[in-house]
Amino acid sequence: DKCGNLTIKYPFGSDFGCGHPDFSRYIKCTSGELRFSSGTGAYTVSNIDYTTSTLVLTDLFMSTCSSMQNSGSFRLDRASPFTLSSQDMFVLLGCSRTSPPIIDFGSGYGLDLPKLQCSSYASMYGFGGDETDPMKWQFGILLEYNDSYYTETCKDCEASGGFCGFAGFKESFSCICRGGGNSTTNCYGRVFRMAHVLKRGANKLKVFKRMNYTLFGVAYPLRILGNLHVLWGRGDVQVMGLKLLVILWGLYSIDSVTSHGDQPFSKISIHETVFALDDAAYVKASPLVLGLKGQTSEWLTLTLHNPKPSINDWIGVFSPANFSASTCTPESSMVAPPLLCTAPIKFQYANYSNPNYKDTGKASLKFRLINQRSDFSFALFTGGLSKPKLVAVSNSVVFASPNAPNYPRLAQGKAWNEMTVTWTSGYGIEEAEPFVEWGRKGEEKQHSPAATLTIDRKSLCGAPARTVGWRDPGFIHTGFLKELWPNSVYTYKLGHKLVNGSVIWSQVYQFKSSPYPGQNSLQRVIIFGDMGKDEVDGSNDYNNYQHGSLNTTKQLIGDLKNYDIVFHIGDICYANGGNHERDWPNSGSFYENNDSGGECGVLAETMFYVPAENRAKYSTDYGMFRFCIADTEHDWREGTEQYKFIEECFATVDRQKQPWLIFLAHRVLGYSSTSFYAVDGTFGEPMGRESLQKLWQKYKVDIAIYGHAHNYERTCPIFENTCTSNEKHTYKGSLNGTIHVVAGGGGASLTEFANINTTWSLVKDVDYGFLKLTAFDHSNLLFEYKKSSNGKVFDSFKISRDYKDILACTVDSCPTTTLAS
């Protein structure tokens, strides 16, 4: 087989189900390009040498002699079958003077540039036959792979005219024979036996000593990794007797940035601001115009000077650029005095990546901005967060097309064959008509009109959302794409027809439609909660409160082809550092607290479509799955409207067509060993399972999944605090109870478990991660919990059963037709 120009042989594979799974989870063929994925990103495989069992990775963001740029970190997963070659040479560039001295790191598994305080790296595995010409050097990362997977059995298979493969469900070697049929040995006699693979090797990475070198009269630290011998002198670096002038690149890594900020509404006393403008101070931002190539986000550089610097100086990002008292509205008087009417979008301390700032008063910062339909400015404050004094304000910067349609959000509609597209723009309905142009890939396209919504301050419930936290959200549009063919690829683009007849277009996107209810096909579902958001430029997150969200997002983006639908089960953004998008006193929520910061659910329900008739509870069908989603911010107890909805959702599913019945909710209505639930003595939301456990048991709900507690936990199949099975990883036949799972490790700060032995708890993990459910058919389901740091499976179980097991009937009393395997 081939992927692009590369020949693909076992143990590698070019498509789902091909190759050994120990390799296929890292190597995939995507759009004609072979890609290697690790916890630090995706890399192009430029070459595979099967005779030496090696492959070469190309990092598009790595610095070379012809391209100096800000690169990310690099890390190999400990359990992978890959190791670094002894030929690899790593050079770290742009290291800070304050980076900790290193004599010898010894062996390790990762190159963490932010931790090393270096901005980029270059990797080479050879000199191209000419050590004197850097342009001929072979840049890239050479990996060796464990060739024990290419066993004598595989060689015997190939000798018989077969192809080496792997039977995924049986987890065994498979010899694929020409003309049809598989064998566990070869294509001669079809003798069935198991092949064996040897243990994987470890990944070792060595970091040697830190040293300084001088460039243009300035001393800089340099770090060398791998088998690269370095002698250093003034003005150059000698590599194996050759002189190499190393050029610094001033950018820093966007990967795993350590932050110095805080959530704005939580710590910045914006109404205590004092105006102390200093003519000698300045802030300059460049470039002036962003997104000239249609980008919705872009990095910019900020240079600043404060003649009276302090360690508490900080830079706030404001949008719109004019944030003076002249822009205050009557609502601003709700919190007095109204010196500034808006909090910054985000901020960084001036000494972030500038350790000498307190001495020089000068600094250079990097910010990543997204198109928010208005201009931006940057303000320098002294006095820290509690007593801010405004010292200087920058020039304004703006995106080239601030009103353009951006940020499409797909969601399944109220019917299985309907997709909704929600997006944001700066065009009101009086200025332009929004629509979606869409159709099956390669076929004629059609237009569907879109509805337009927006909100104002008065739509919200209180401060800070209505005061300093208010920012115009733009216009939110939703189009409905109906009567879709199942499991088909569709393309679409967003359009706004202006009054003069011209159309503003977005780029072209695509999606795959849902399978029809009961369709027997491979179906893969991702579920997690409590993600939040973090800034890749290091802004705005003083306690690293939601830093894990970057890793979760990165893993999902890198594995897009291996899942079909995603459920986020609450606490999606933490706008003010609080806990919920919904809760606010007297707003109708079950919990009368201030967690939403005054948003009271308005923003979340406007920005994200859900197929709900009323409030936020809903059900949705996806192939062999039925999902019943509860709204835990409204009463769910017996006799309530929501209780009736949940029972109807359970009762109306045809388990012959949709055997996998899943219950989702944000707060833990089932079981959790999390510390704050243990203090309550309920090990779950108070009154949570008193009523619902009768429904879970009556309708034989397979799995109940929650967020809210920022960790991972899985119970045994359970009913009324008693395990109904002693199995842990393989369930066959009837469960006789429901498996409860907490998956609240999407990205927000983690929550510890109580030091109490809860007998129903099988697996616990205080780490970031997400769930993946894979339905192979009507009888076999795989559950996996994966780490956000590396995508590796930490916990898993399988359910294998027939339709009669769901009914808990005997063979004689079951319906005549089942979907049992």
Short mmCIF file of C-alpha atoms in Angstrom, two decimals, residues 77-313:
data_model
loop_
_atom_site.label_atom_id
_atom_site.label_comp_id
_atom_site.label_asym_id
_atom_site.label_seq_id
_atom_site.Cartn_x
_atom_site.Cartn_y
_atom_site.Cartn_z
CA ASP A 77 5.33 8.52 24.59
CA ARG A 78 6.91 6.10 27.02
CA ALA A 79 4.88 3.12 25.82
CA SER A 80 5.36 3.67 22.10
CA PRO A 81 7.45 1.31 19.96
CA PHE A 82 9.67 4.23 18.87
CA THR A 83 12.99 5.45 20.23
CA LEU A 84 15.31 8.30 19.31
CA SER A 85 18.24 7.29 17.14
CA SER A 86 21.77 7.73 18.41
CA GLN A 87 22.36 9.82 15.26
CA ASP A 88 19.93 12.53 16.40
CA MET A 89 21.42 15.89 17.34
CA PHE A 90 19.23 18.49 19.08
CA VAL A 91 20.28 22.13 19.44
CA LEU A 92 18.25 24.44 21.70
CA LEU A 93 18.06 28.08 20.61
CA GLY A 94 17.00 31.34 22.20
CA CYS A 95 17.45 30.20 25.78
CA SER A 96 16.90 32.67 28.61
CA ARG A 97 19.74 33.79 30.83
CA THR A 98 17.61 32.84 33.80
CA SER A 99 17.03 29.27 32.71
CA PRO A 100 18.17 26.90 35.47
CA PRO A 101 21.75 25.60 35.16
CA ILE A 102 21.90 22.03 33.93
CA ILE A 103 24.91 19.78 34.34
CA ASP A 104 23.25 16.59 33.08
CA PHE A 105 19.56 15.79 32.75
CA GLY A 106 20.31 12.13 32.19
CA SER A 107 17.62 10.06 30.51
CA GLY A 108 14.19 11.43 29.83
CA TYR A 109 11.18 11.29 27.55
CA GLY A 110 10.48 14.89 26.67
CA LEU A 111 11.93 18.16 25.48
CA ASP A 112 9.89 20.85 27.29
CA LEU A 113 11.01 24.17 25.78
CA PRO A 114 9.02 26.45 28.14
CA LYS A 115 10.45 24.61 31.14
CA LEU A 116 13.94 24.92 29.68
CA GLN A 117 13.19 28.59 28.90
CA CYS A 118 14.24 28.19 25.28
CA SER A 119 12.29 29.40 22.26
CA SER A 120 13.11 26.83 19.59
CA TYR A 121 15.18 23.83 18.60
CA ALA A 122 16.89 22.35 15.56
CA SER A 123 17.36 18.63 15.03
CA MET A 124 19.72 16.89 12.62
CA TYR A 125 20.49 13.23 12.00
CA GLY A 126 23.29 13.60 9.45
CA PHE A 127 25.50 16.01 7.55
CA GLY A 128 24.57 14.93 4.02
CA GLY A 129 28.13 13.89 3.23
CA ASP A 130 29.50 17.42 3.66
CA GLU A 131 30.12 18.62 7.21
CA THR A 132 31.32 22.01 5.95
CA ASP A 133 28.03 22.97 4.25
CA PRO A 134 25.09 23.43 6.67
CA MET A 135 22.69 23.71 3.73
CA LYS A 136 23.33 20.02 3.00
CA TRP A 137 22.73 18.87 6.54
CA GLN A 138 19.83 16.47 7.07
CA PHE A 139 17.33 18.24 9.30
CA GLY A 140 14.69 16.14 10.99
CA ILE A 141 14.23 13.62 13.77
CA LEU A 142 15.36 10.05 13.12
CA LEU A 143 13.34 7.45 15.02
CA GLU A 144 14.04 3.76 15.35
CA TYR A 145 11.11 1.42 15.73
CA ASN A 146 10.87 -1.96 17.40
CA ASP A 147 11.28 -4.42 14.50
CA SER A 148 10.24 -7.36 16.69
CA TYR A 149 6.71 -6.73 15.40
CA TYR A 150 7.97 -7.97 12.02
CA THR A 151 8.05 -11.55 13.30
CA GLU A 152 8.95 -14.81 11.60
CA THR A 153 5.20 -15.37 11.32
CA CYS A 154 4.85 -12.17 9.31
CA LYS A 155 7.77 -13.18 7.07
CA ASP A 156 6.18 -16.59 6.60
CA CYS A 157 2.90 -14.87 5.69
CA GLU A 158 4.57 -12.71 3.04
CA ALA A 159 6.45 -15.73 1.64
CA SER A 160 3.10 -17.45 1.12
CA GLY A 161 1.80 -14.50 -0.91
CA GLY A 162 -0.16 -12.89 1.93
CA PHE A 163 -0.06 -9.51 3.61
CA CYS A 164 0.65 -9.02 7.30
CA GLY A 165 -2.22 -7.47 9.21
CA PHE A 166 -3.90 -7.37 12.59
CA ALA A 167 -7.33 -8.52 13.76
CA GLY A 168 -8.23 -5.59 15.97
CA PHE A 169 -11.09 -7.07 17.94
CA LYS A 170 -9.29 -10.36 18.63
CA GLU A 171 -6.05 -8.43 19.18
CA SER A 172 -3.98 -10.93 17.25
CA PHE A 173 -1.82 -11.18 14.14
CA SER A 174 -3.68 -11.83 10.89
CA CYS A 175 -2.30 -12.99 7.56
CA ILE A 176 -4.48 -11.51 4.80
CA CYS A 177 -4.55 -13.85 1.83
CA ARG A 178 -5.18 -12.98 -1.80
CA GLY A 179 -8.62 -13.90 -3.04
CA GLY A 180 -10.18 -13.55 0.41
CA GLY A 181 -9.82 -15.16 3.80
CA ASN A 182 -7.48 -14.51 6.70
CA SER A 183 -5.21 -16.76 8.72
CA THR A 184 -3.25 -16.46 11.92
CA THR A 185 -0.15 -17.93 10.25
CA ASN A 186 0.17 -18.03 6.45
CA CYS A 187 -1.79 -18.62 3.27
CA TYR A 188 -0.61 -22.20 2.80
CA GLY A 189 -2.50 -24.41 5.21
CA ARG A 190 -4.58 -21.89 7.17
CA VAL A 191 -3.36 -23.28 10.52
CA PHE A 192 -4.63 -21.02 13.29
CA ARG A 193 -2.26 -20.04 16.05
CA MET A 194 -1.32 -16.86 17.83
CA ALA A 195 1.72 -14.79 16.88
CA HIS A 196 3.72 -13.07 19.55
CA VAL A 197 5.47 -9.74 19.71
CA LEU A 198 8.37 -8.80 21.88
CA LYS A 199 8.38 -6.11 24.54
CA ARG A 200 8.58 -2.53 23.44
CA GLY A 201 11.79 -0.66 24.01
CA ALA A 202 12.06 2.47 26.09
CA ASN A 203 12.43 5.95 24.68
CA LYS A 204 15.53 7.70 25.93
CA LEU A 205 16.45 11.31 25.48
CA LYS A 206 19.66 12.74 26.89
CA VAL A 207 20.24 16.40 27.67
CA PHE A 208 23.82 17.47 28.19
CA LYS A 209 25.35 20.51 29.82
CA ARG A 210 24.33 24.11 29.46
CA MET A 211 26.89 26.51 27.97
CA ASN A 212 27.10 30.10 26.87
CA TYR A 213 28.17 31.50 23.53
CA THR A 214 28.64 35.01 22.29
CA LEU A 215 26.78 36.44 19.32
CA PHE A 216 27.33 40.01 18.18
CA GLY A 217 29.02 40.81 21.48
CA VAL A 218 26.18 39.48 23.68
CA ALA A 219 26.44 36.31 25.73
CA TYR A 220 23.55 33.84 25.35
CA PRO A 221 22.96 30.41 26.84
CA LEU A 222 22.82 27.41 24.54
CA ARG A 223 21.62 23.89 25.23
CA ILE A 224 22.68 20.83 23.27
CA LEU A 225 20.79 17.52 23.21
CA GLY A 226 21.76 14.19 21.71
CA ASN A 227 25.19 13.03 20.59
CA LEU A 228 26.43 16.46 19.52
CA HIS A 229 29.85 17.39 20.92
CA VAL A 230 30.18 21.14 21.37
CA LEU A 231 33.21 23.28 22.13
CA TRP A 232 32.49 26.94 22.61
CA GLY A 233 34.39 30.16 22.28
CA ARG A 234 33.68 33.82 21.68
CA GLY A 235 31.58 34.66 18.67
CA ASP A 236 30.91 31.15 17.42
CA VAL A 237 30.15 27.56 18.32
CA GLN A 238 32.54 24.82 17.20
CA VAL A 239 30.77 21.61 16.23
CA MET A 240 33.09 18.63 15.74
CA GLY A 241 35.89 20.98 14.80
CA LEU A 242 33.71 23.04 12.44
CA LYS A 243 32.52 26.58 13.04
CA LEU A 244 28.76 27.11 13.16
CA LEU A 245 27.33 30.56 13.71
CA VAL A 246 24.11 29.99 15.67
CA ILE A 247 21.41 32.60 15.12
CA LEU A 248 18.97 33.34 17.92
CA TRP A 249 15.28 33.53 17.23
CA GLY A 250 13.57 35.80 19.72
CA LEU A 251 10.19 34.10 19.80
CA TYR A 252 9.15 31.76 22.57
CA SER A 253 7.26 28.50 22.37
CA ILE A 254 3.47 28.53 22.19
CA ASP A 255 3.43 25.01 23.60
CA SER A 256 2.77 24.61 27.33
CA VAL A 257 3.35 28.25 28.24
CA THR A 258 3.64 29.02 31.94
CA SER A 259 1.34 31.89 32.81
CA HIS A 260 1.59 34.84 35.20
CA GLY A 261 -1.91 36.24 34.79
CA ASP A 262 -5.29 35.76 36.39
CA GLN A 263 -8.91 35.70 35.37
CA PRO A 264 -9.68 39.43 34.87
CA PHE A 265 -12.92 39.67 36.84
CA SER A 266 -11.46 37.77 39.76
CA LYS A 267 -8.43 39.90 40.60
CA ILE A 268 -8.23 43.13 38.61
CA SER A 269 -9.80 46.03 40.48
CA ILE A 270 -10.65 47.84 37.28
CA HIS A 271 -12.77 50.47 39.10
CA GLU A 272 -9.84 51.37 41.33
CA THR A 273 -7.81 52.52 38.32
CA VAL A 274 -5.87 55.77 38.66
CA PHE A 275 -4.77 57.70 35.58
CA ALA A 276 -1.01 58.31 35.79
CA LEU A 277 -0.06 58.77 32.13
CA ASP A 278 3.68 59.29 31.63
CA ASP A 279 4.91 60.98 28.43
CA ALA A 280 8.21 59.11 28.71
CA ALA A 281 6.48 55.74 28.73
CA TYR A 282 5.25 54.03 25.57
CA VAL A 283 3.63 50.87 24.23
CA LYS A 284 3.91 49.98 20.54
CA ALA A 285 2.07 47.14 18.79
CA SER A 286 2.84 45.67 15.38
CA PRO A 287 1.72 44.77 12.81
CA LEU A 288 -1.07 47.31 12.59
CA VAL A 289 -3.31 45.10 10.44
CA LEU A 290 -3.87 41.41 11.19
CA GLY A 291 -5.40 38.62 9.13
CA LEU A 292 -4.32 39.91 5.72
CA LYS A 293 -4.45 36.32 4.42
CA GLY A 294 -7.86 35.62 5.89
CA GLN A 295 -6.62 34.29 9.23
CA THR A 296 -9.00 34.45 12.18
CA SER A 297 -6.09 34.63 14.63
CA GLU A 298 -2.57 36.04 14.49
CA TRP A 299 0.42 36.81 16.69
CA LEU A 300 1.72 40.34 17.22
CA THR A 301 4.71 41.88 18.96
CA LEU A 302 4.47 44.47 21.70
CA THR A 303 7.40 46.67 22.73
CA LEU A 304 7.12 48.86 25.80
CA HIS A 305 9.10 51.18 28.04
CA ASN A 306 8.35 52.43 31.54
CA PRO A 307 10.86 54.89 33.06
CA LYS A 308 9.70 53.79 36.54
CA PRO A 309 9.34 50.02 36.21
CA SER A 310 8.18 47.63 38.93
CA ILE A 311 7.73 43.88 39.08
CA ASN A 312 3.94 44.32 39.23
CA ASP A 313 3.60 46.19 35.92
#
